[in-house]
CSV table of C-alpha atoms in Angstrom, one decimal:
chain,number,residue,atom,x,y,z
A,11,MET,CA,-53.9,-19.9,-27.8
A,12,THR,CA,-51.0,-19.3,-25.3
A,13,GLY,CA,-47.4,-19.4,-26.1
A,14,ASP,CA,-46.9,-22.6,-24.2
A,15,LEU,CA,-49.3,-24.4,-26.7
A,16,VAL,CA,-47.7,-23.3,-29.8
A,17,ALA,CA,-45.9,-25.9,-31.8
A,18,LEU,CA,-42.2,-25.1,-31.8
A,19,PRO,CA,-39.7,-26.1,-34.6
A,20,ASP,CA,-37.1,-28.6,-33.6
A,21,ASP,CA,-34.3,-26.0,-33.7
A,22,TYR,CA,-36.0,-23.6,-31.4
A,23,PRO,CA,-34.1,-24.3,-28.2
A,24,GLN,CA,-30.8,-23.8,-30.1
A,25,LEU,CA,-32.1,-20.5,-31.4
A,26,LEU,CA,-33.2,-19.5,-27.9
A,27,GLU,CA,-29.9,-20.2,-26.3
A,28,GLN,CA,-28.1,-18.4,-29.2
A,29,LEU,CA,-30.1,-15.3,-28.7
A,30,LYS,CA,-29.8,-15.4,-25.0
A,31,GLN,CA,-26.0,-15.6,-25.4
A,32,THR,CA,-26.1,-12.6,-27.9
A,33,ILE,CA,-28.1,-10.6,-25.4
A,34,ALA,CA,-25.9,-11.4,-22.5
A,35,GLU,CA,-22.8,-10.5,-24.5
A,36,SER,CA,-24.2,-7.2,-25.6
A,37,ARG,CA,-25.3,-6.2,-22.2
A,38,TRP,CA,-21.7,-7.1,-20.9
A,39,ARG,CA,-20.2,-5.0,-23.6
A,40,ALA,CA,-22.5,-2.1,-22.9
A,41,GLN,CA,-21.7,-2.2,-19.2
A,42,ARG,CA,-18.1,-2.2,-20.1
A,43,VAL,CA,-18.6,0.8,-22.4
A,44,VAL,CA,-20.4,2.6,-19.6
A,45,ASN,CA,-17.7,1.9,-17.0
A,46,THR,CA,-15.0,3.1,-19.3
A,47,GLU,CA,-16.9,6.3,-19.9
A,48,LEU,CA,-17.4,6.8,-16.3
A,49,VAL,CA,-13.8,6.3,-15.5
A,50,ALA,CA,-12.7,8.6,-18.3
A,51,MET,CA,-15.1,11.2,-17.0
A,52,TYR,CA,-13.8,11.0,-13.4
A,53,TRP,CA,-10.2,11.3,-14.8
A,54,GLN,CA,-11.2,14.5,-16.7
A,55,ILE,CA,-12.8,16.0,-13.5
A,56,GLY,CA,-9.7,15.1,-11.5
A,57,ARG,CA,-7.4,16.5,-14.1
A,58,SER,CA,-9.4,19.8,-14.2
A,59,ILE,CA,-9.2,20.0,-10.4
A,60,LEU,CA,-5.5,19.1,-10.3
A,61,ASP,CA,-4.8,21.8,-13.0
A,62,GLN,CA,-6.7,24.5,-11.1
A,63,GLN,CA,-5.0,23.7,-7.8
A,64,GLN,CA,-1.6,23.9,-9.4
A,65,ALA,CA,-2.4,27.1,-11.4
A,66,GLU,CA,-4.6,28.9,-8.9
A,67,GLY,CA,-3.8,27.4,-5.5
A,68,TRP,CA,-7.2,26.0,-4.9
A,69,GLY,CA,-7.8,24.8,-1.4
A,70,THR,CA,-10.0,22.3,0.2
A,71,ARG,CA,-12.9,24.7,0.7
A,72,VAL,CA,-13.2,25.3,-3.0
A,73,ILE,CA,-13.5,21.5,-3.6
A,74,ASP,CA,-16.2,21.4,-1.0
A,75,ARG,CA,-18.1,24.1,-2.8
A,76,LEU,CA,-17.5,22.3,-6.1
A,77,SER,CA,-18.9,19.1,-4.8
A,78,THR,CA,-22.0,21.0,-3.5
A,79,ASP,CA,-22.7,22.9,-6.7
A,80,LEU,CA,-22.2,19.8,-9.0
A,81,ARG,CA,-24.6,17.8,-6.9
A,82,LYS,CA,-27.1,20.6,-7.2
A,83,ALA,CA,-26.9,20.6,-11.0
A,84,PHE,CA,-27.0,16.8,-11.3
A,85,PRO,CA,-29.1,15.7,-8.3
A,86,GLN,CA,-29.7,12.2,-9.7
A,87,MET,CA,-25.9,11.6,-10.3
A,88,ARG,CA,-24.0,9.7,-7.7
A,89,GLY,CA,-20.2,9.9,-7.3
A,90,LEU,CA,-19.8,13.8,-6.8
A,91,SER,CA,-19.2,13.8,-3.2
A,92,ARG,CA,-16.3,15.8,-1.7
A,93,SER,CA,-14.3,12.5,-1.0
A,94,ASN,CA,-14.8,11.1,-4.5
A,95,LEU,CA,-13.6,14.5,-6.0
A,96,PHE,CA,-10.4,14.0,-4.0
A,97,TYR,CA,-10.1,10.4,-5.4
A,98,MET,CA,-10.6,11.8,-9.0
A,99,ARG,CA,-7.8,14.2,-8.4
A,100,SER,CA,-5.6,11.5,-7.1
A,101,PHE,CA,-6.5,9.2,-10.0
A,102,ALA,CA,-5.6,11.9,-12.6
A,103,GLY,CA,-2.3,12.4,-10.9
A,104,THR,CA,-1.6,8.8,-10.7
A,105,TRP,CA,-2.3,7.4,-14.2
A,106,PRO,CA,-2.1,9.2,-17.6
A,107,GLU,CA,-5.2,9.7,-19.7
A,108,ASP,CA,-4.3,6.9,-22.1
A,109,ALA,CA,-4.2,4.4,-19.2
A,110,ILE,CA,-7.9,4.3,-19.4
A,111,VAL,CA,-7.7,2.7,-22.9
A,112,GLN,CA,-4.3,1.1,-22.9
A,113,GLN,CA,-4.0,-0.3,-19.3
A,114,ALA,CA,-5.9,-2.8,-17.2
A,115,VAL,CA,-7.0,0.1,-14.7
A,116,GLY,CA,-9.3,1.4,-17.4
A,117,ARG,CA,-11.3,-1.9,-17.3
A,118,LEU,CA,-11.8,-1.8,-13.5
A,119,PRO,CA,-14.9,-0.5,-11.7
A,120,TRP,CA,-14.4,2.8,-9.9
A,121,GLY,CA,-14.5,1.1,-6.5
A,122,HIS,CA,-11.6,-1.0,-7.3
A,123,ILE,CA,-9.6,2.0,-8.4
A,124,THR,CA,-10.3,3.8,-5.2
A,125,VAL,CA,-8.9,0.7,-3.3
A,126,LEU,CA,-5.7,0.8,-5.4
A,127,LEU,CA,-5.3,4.6,-4.5
A,128,ASP,CA,-6.0,3.9,-0.8
A,129,LYS,CA,-4.0,0.9,-0.1
A,130,LEU,CA,-0.9,1.2,-2.3
A,131,GLU,CA,1.8,3.7,-2.7
A,132,ASN,CA,4.0,2.1,-5.3
A,133,GLN,CA,2.9,2.6,-9.0
A,134,ASP,CA,4.3,-0.8,-10.2
A,135,ASP,CA,2.2,-2.5,-7.4
A,136,ARG,CA,-0.9,-0.6,-8.4
A,137,ASN,CA,-0.5,-1.7,-12.0
A,138,TRP,CA,0.2,-5.4,-11.0
A,139,TYR,CA,-3.0,-5.6,-8.9
A,140,ALA,CA,-5.0,-3.7,-11.5
A,141,ALA,CA,-3.9,-6.3,-14.2
A,142,ALA,CA,-4.6,-9.2,-11.9
A,143,ALA,CA,-8.1,-7.8,-10.8
A,144,ALA,CA,-9.0,-7.3,-14.5
A,145,GLU,CA,-7.7,-10.7,-15.6
A,146,HIS,CA,-9.4,-12.7,-12.9
A,147,GLY,CA,-12.5,-10.7,-12.3
A,148,TRP,CA,-11.8,-10.1,-8.6
A,149,SER,CA,-14.4,-8.3,-6.6
A,150,ARG,CA,-13.5,-5.2,-4.7
A,151,ASN,CA,-13.3,-7.3,-1.4
A,152,VAL,CA,-11.1,-9.9,-3.0
A,153,LEU,CA,-8.8,-7.2,-4.4
A,154,LEU,CA,-8.5,-5.6,-0.9
A,155,ASN,CA,-7.9,-9.0,0.6
A,156,GLN,CA,-5.1,-9.8,-2.0
A,157,ILE,CA,-3.5,-6.4,-1.4
A,158,MET,CA,-3.6,-6.8,2.4
A,159,SER,CA,-2.0,-10.3,2.1
A,160,ARG,CA,0.7,-8.9,-0.2
A,161,LEU,CA,0.0,-11.4,-2.9
A,162,HIS,CA,2.4,-9.6,-5.4
A,163,THR,CA,5.3,-10.7,-3.2
A,164,ARG,CA,4.0,-14.1,-2.5
A,165,VAL,CA,3.3,-15.3,-6.2
A,166,GLY,CA,5.9,-17.7,-7.4
A,167,ALA,CA,8.2,-17.3,-4.4
A,168,ALA,CA,8.2,-20.8,-3.1
A,169,PRO,CA,11.5,-22.7,-3.3
A,170,SER,CA,11.2,-25.5,-5.9
A,171,ASN,CA,13.2,-27.6,-8.3
A,172,PHE,CA,10.9,-26.8,-11.2
A,173,ARG,CA,13.7,-25.2,-13.2
A,174,GLU,CA,15.7,-28.5,-13.0
A,175,GLN,CA,12.9,-30.9,-13.5
A,176,LEU,CA,10.7,-29.2,-16.1
A,177,PRO,CA,11.3,-27.6,-19.6
A,178,ALA,CA,12.2,-24.0,-19.2
A,179,ALA,CA,8.9,-22.6,-20.5
A,180,ASP,CA,6.9,-25.0,-18.4
A,181,SER,CA,9.0,-24.3,-15.3
A,182,GLU,CA,8.1,-20.7,-15.2
A,183,LEU,CA,4.4,-21.5,-15.6
A,184,ALA,CA,4.6,-24.0,-12.7
A,185,GLN,CA,6.5,-21.5,-10.5
A,186,GLN,CA,3.7,-19.1,-10.9
A,187,LEU,CA,1.3,-21.7,-9.2
A,188,THR,CA,3.1,-21.4,-5.9
A,189,ARG,CA,2.7,-19.0,-3.1
A,190,ASP,CA,5.0,-18.3,-0.2
A,191,PRO,CA,3.7,-18.1,2.3
A,192,TYR,CA,0.2,-19.2,1.8
A,193,VAL,CA,-2.1,-17.1,3.9
A,194,LEU,CA,-4.8,-19.1,5.5
A,195,ASP,CA,-6.2,-16.6,8.1
A,196,PHE,CA,-9.8,-17.3,6.8
A,197,LEU,CA,-9.6,-20.6,8.7
A,198,ASP,CA,-10.0,-18.9,12.1
A,199,LEU,CA,-7.5,-21.3,13.7
A,200,THR,CA,-5.6,-20.3,16.7
A,201,GLY,CA,-2.7,-22.1,18.3
A,202,PRO,CA,-1.3,-25.6,17.3
A,203,ALA,CA,-3.5,-27.5,15.0
A,204,ALA,CA,-3.3,-31.2,14.0
A,205,GLU,CA,-3.1,-31.9,10.3
A,206,LYS,CA,-6.5,-33.3,10.2
A,207,ASP,CA,-7.8,-30.1,11.9
A,208,LEU,CA,-6.0,-28.1,9.2
A,209,GLU,CA,-7.4,-30.2,6.4
A,210,ASP,CA,-11.0,-30.1,7.8
A,211,ALA,CA,-10.8,-26.4,8.1
A,212,LEU,CA,-9.5,-26.1,4.6
A,213,MET,CA,-12.3,-28.2,3.2
A,214,ALA,CA,-15.0,-26.3,5.2
A,215,ARG,CA,-13.7,-23.1,3.6
A,216,LEU,CA,-12.8,-24.5,0.2
A,217,GLN,CA,-13.9,-21.5,-1.8
A,218,ASP,CA,-11.5,-19.4,0.3
A,219,PHE,CA,-8.8,-21.9,-0.2
A,220,LEU,CA,-9.2,-22.0,-3.9
A,221,LEU,CA,-8.9,-18.2,-4.0
A,222,GLU,CA,-5.6,-18.3,-2.0
A,223,LEU,CA,-4.3,-21.1,-4.3
A,224,GLY,CA,-4.8,-18.8,-7.3
A,225,HIS,CA,-6.9,-18.6,-10.5
A,226,GLY,CA,-7.9,-21.7,-12.4
A,227,PHE,CA,-7.6,-24.4,-9.7
A,228,ALA,CA,-10.3,-27.2,-9.6
A,229,PHE,CA,-10.7,-29.5,-6.7
A,230,VAL,CA,-10.3,-33.1,-7.5
A,231,GLY,CA,-10.3,-34.9,-4.0
A,232,ARG,CA,-9.4,-34.9,-0.4
A,233,GLN,CA,-7.5,-38.0,1.0
A,234,TYR,CA,-7.2,-39.3,-2.5
A,235,ARG,CA,-6.9,-43.0,-2.3
A,236,PHE,CA,-4.8,-45.1,-4.7
A,237,ALA,CA,-3.1,-48.5,-4.3
A,238,VAL,CA,0.3,-49.9,-5.6
A,239,ASP,CA,0.5,-53.6,-5.6
A,240,GLY,CA,-2.0,-53.9,-2.7
A,241,ASP,CA,-0.6,-51.1,-0.6
A,242,GLU,CA,-2.8,-48.2,-0.1
A,243,PHE,CA,-1.9,-44.5,0.0
A,244,TYR,CA,-3.7,-41.3,0.5
A,245,ILE,CA,-3.0,-37.9,-1.0
A,246,ASP,CA,-4.0,-35.0,1.3
A,247,LEU,CA,-5.3,-32.7,-1.5
A,248,LEU,CA,-5.4,-33.2,-5.2
A,249,PHE,CA,-6.2,-30.4,-7.7
A,250,PHE,CA,-6.2,-29.8,-11.3
A,251,HIS,CA,-5.1,-26.5,-12.7
A,252,ILE,CA,-7.3,-25.9,-15.8
A,253,PRO,CA,-5.4,-23.0,-17.6
A,254,GLN,CA,-2.2,-25.0,-17.4
A,255,GLY,CA,-3.8,-28.4,-17.8
A,256,ARG,CA,-1.8,-30.1,-15.0
A,257,TYR,CA,-2.4,-32.1,-11.8
A,258,VAL,CA,-1.3,-30.3,-8.5
A,259,VAL,CA,-0.6,-32.6,-5.5
A,260,ILE,CA,-0.7,-30.6,-2.2
A,261,GLU,CA,0.5,-32.2,1.1
A,262,LEU,CA,-0.1,-30.5,4.5
A,263,LYS,CA,2.4,-30.7,7.3
A,264,VAL,CA,1.6,-28.8,10.7
A,265,GLY,CA,5.3,-29.0,11.7
A,266,ARG,CA,8.6,-27.7,10.0
A,267,PHE,CA,9.8,-29.2,6.7
A,268,ALA,CA,11.7,-32.6,7.0
A,269,PRO,CA,13.7,-34.2,4.2
A,270,GLU,CA,11.4,-37.2,4.2
A,271,HIS,CA,8.3,-35.0,3.4
A,272,ALA,CA,9.9,-34.4,-0.2
A,273,GLY,CA,10.3,-38.0,-0.7
A,274,LYS,CA,6.7,-38.8,0.2
A,275,LEU,CA,5.4,-35.9,-2.0
A,276,GLY,CA,7.6,-37.0,-4.9
A,277,PHE,CA,6.2,-40.5,-4.7
A,278,TYR,CA,2.6,-39.1,-5.0
A,279,VAL,CA,3.5,-36.8,-7.9
A,280,ALA,CA,5.1,-39.7,-9.7
A,281,TRP,CA,2.0,-41.9,-9.3
A,282,VAL,CA,-0.4,-39.1,-10.4
A,283,ASP,CA,1.8,-38.4,-13.4
A,284,GLU,CA,1.9,-41.9,-14.6
A,285,ASN,CA,-1.7,-42.9,-13.7
A,286,LEU,CA,-4.0,-39.9,-14.0
A,287,ARG,CA,-2.1,-37.5,-16.3
A,288,ASP,CA,-3.0,-37.9,-20.1
A,289,HIS,CA,0.4,-37.4,-21.5
A,290,ASP,CA,-1.0,-36.3,-24.9
A,291,ARG,CA,-2.9,-33.3,-23.4
A,292,HIS,CA,-1.6,-32.6,-19.9
A,293,SER,CA,1.5,-30.8,-18.6
A,294,PRO,CA,3.6,-32.5,-16.1
A,295,THR,CA,2.2,-33.0,-12.6
A,296,VAL,CA,3.8,-30.8,-9.9
A,297,GLY,CA,3.7,-31.1,-6.0
A,298,ILE,CA,3.6,-28.4,-3.4
A,299,LEU,CA,4.2,-29.0,0.3
A,300,LEU,CA,2.7,-26.5,2.7
A,301,CYS,CA,4.5,-26.6,6.1
A,302,ALA,CA,4.6,-24.5,9.2
A,303,GLY,CA,8.3,-23.4,8.8
A,304,ARG,CA,11.5,-24.5,7.1
A,305,ASN,CA,15.1,-24.4,6.9
A,306,ASP,CA,15.9,-23.1,3.4
A,307,ASN,CA,19.1,-25.1,3.1
A,308,VAL,CA,17.4,-28.3,4.1
A,309,VAL,CA,14.7,-27.6,1.5
A,310,ARG,CA,17.4,-26.9,-1.2
A,311,TYR,CA,19.4,-30.3,-0.6
A,312,SER,CA,15.9,-32.2,-0.4
A,313,LEU,CA,14.7,-30.8,-3.8
A,314,ALA,CA,18.0,-31.4,-5.4
A,315,GLY,CA,17.7,-35.0,-4.5
A,316,SER,CA,14.3,-35.3,-6.1
A,317,ASP,CA,13.6,-36.3,-9.7
A,318,GLN,CA,10.0,-34.9,-9.4
A,319,PRO,CA,9.0,-31.3,-9.8
A,320,LEU,CA,8.3,-30.2,-6.1
A,321,ALA,CA,7.9,-26.8,-4.3
A,322,VAL,CA,7.9,-26.1,-0.5
A,323,ALA,CA,6.0,-23.2,1.0
A,324,ASP,CA,5.2,-21.9,4.4
A,325,TYR,CA,1.5,-21.3,5.5
A,326,THR,CA,0.2,-18.9,8.2
A,327,TYR,CA,-3.2,-18.8,9.7
A,328,GLU,CA,-2.7,-16.1,12.2
A,329,ALA,CA,-2.2,-12.6,10.8
A,330,LEU,CA,-0.3,-11.2,13.8
A,331,PRO,CA,3.0,-12.7,15.2
A,332,ALA,CA,2.5,-14.3,18.8
A,333,ALA,CA,4.2,-11.5,20.5
A,334,ILE,CA,2.0,-8.8,19.0
A,335,ARG,CA,-1.2,-11.0,19.4
A,336,ALA,CA,-0.3,-11.2,23.1
A,337,ALA,CA,-0.2,-7.6,23.4
A,338,VAL,CA,-3.5,-6.9,21.7
A,339,PRO,CA,-6.5,-6.8,24.2
A,340,THR,CA,-9.0,-9.6,23.8
A,341,GLU,CA,-12.6,-8.8,23.0
A,342,ALA,CA,-13.6,-9.3,26.5
A,343,GLU,CA,-10.9,-6.8,27.6
A,344,LEU,CA,-12.0,-4.2,25.2
A,345,VAL,CA,-15.7,-4.5,26.3
A,346,ALA,CA,-14.7,-4.2,30.0
A,347,ALA,CA,-12.5,-1.1,29.2
A,348,LEU,CA,-15.3,0.5,27.3
A,349,ASP,CA,-17.8,-0.2,30.1
A,350,GLU,CA,-15.3,1.4,32.7
A,351,ILE,CA,-15.1,4.4,30.4
A,352,GLU,CA,-18.7,4.7,30.0
A,353,ALA,CA,-19.3,4.4,33.7
A,354,GLU,CA,-16.6,7.1,34.4
A,355,VAL,CA,-18.5,9.5,32.1
A,356,GLU,CA,-21.8,8.8,33.7
A,357,ARG,CA,-20.4,9.2,37.3
A,358,PRO,CA,-21.5,12.6,38.8
A,359,GLN,CA,-18.6,15.0,39.1
A,360,ASP,CA,-17.8,16.7,42.5
């Protein structure tokens, strides 16, 4: 009799799910232990190399030979290349040994650590990104993207009236939801775009947009329709931030900020707060206006005149300023230049 025909007890599905969860959690803990041991070993190797270099004046050729001999001794082991030994040395010189246990860097895969070493010079910045990557489970590519977009300078940087409109503890949390500017380079837009074009592009790349918004955002709706006494209104984008338990209204403006934008966004926030928010469970609703430029004093006066918690942030979707983009050759120009060089090389010499 096959297993499929065996009569199973009623609680079998619950037992199966429990055991599957137990196995998955055990495997995750084992992988974490293995990763910690690997990172600790790399630190020890790096520390030994660093000590010998300082004491004996080891040069590059000694490290080259060390890599060759270690790979001969452990042919099945990856990670003993010359470049990786230099990373290990840098790792040991950057973090103390107890960081592997006590700090977030010790919970990261080795590839993440090499990105931190390659792309950042400031130790506080390295620790900030290490903590964020460990908390949010960023992949190596996501970590690299966040570093290149200088996320640590943008988090919580948008002008807002949260401090005046929300309780002190909640205002700090809400402020951390903002970015300034929001970097939307993933949209592949060039030149001026209509608000609908921008919205369409964001929805087509929703996963990337959620990543730029930050951890914990859930998409509720686009052009979210509601009516007030027969008059219809549409919210550009409506999200719910799960960790903070609050609705976040986002309005898109392709031009510079104008005072009337704050009034419209405040109206939307007030409606969502009264009609969608569960006041027994949810934190107050906040609004974020994304615009293509602003006068900070105009923003300050506009937010001071609103009784709803609002923030105003710039967004960019072209990584280089216009003047620099104009100076960079196009793909066609690069291909033409390469063809010309190749032809010059192949041309018979006199």
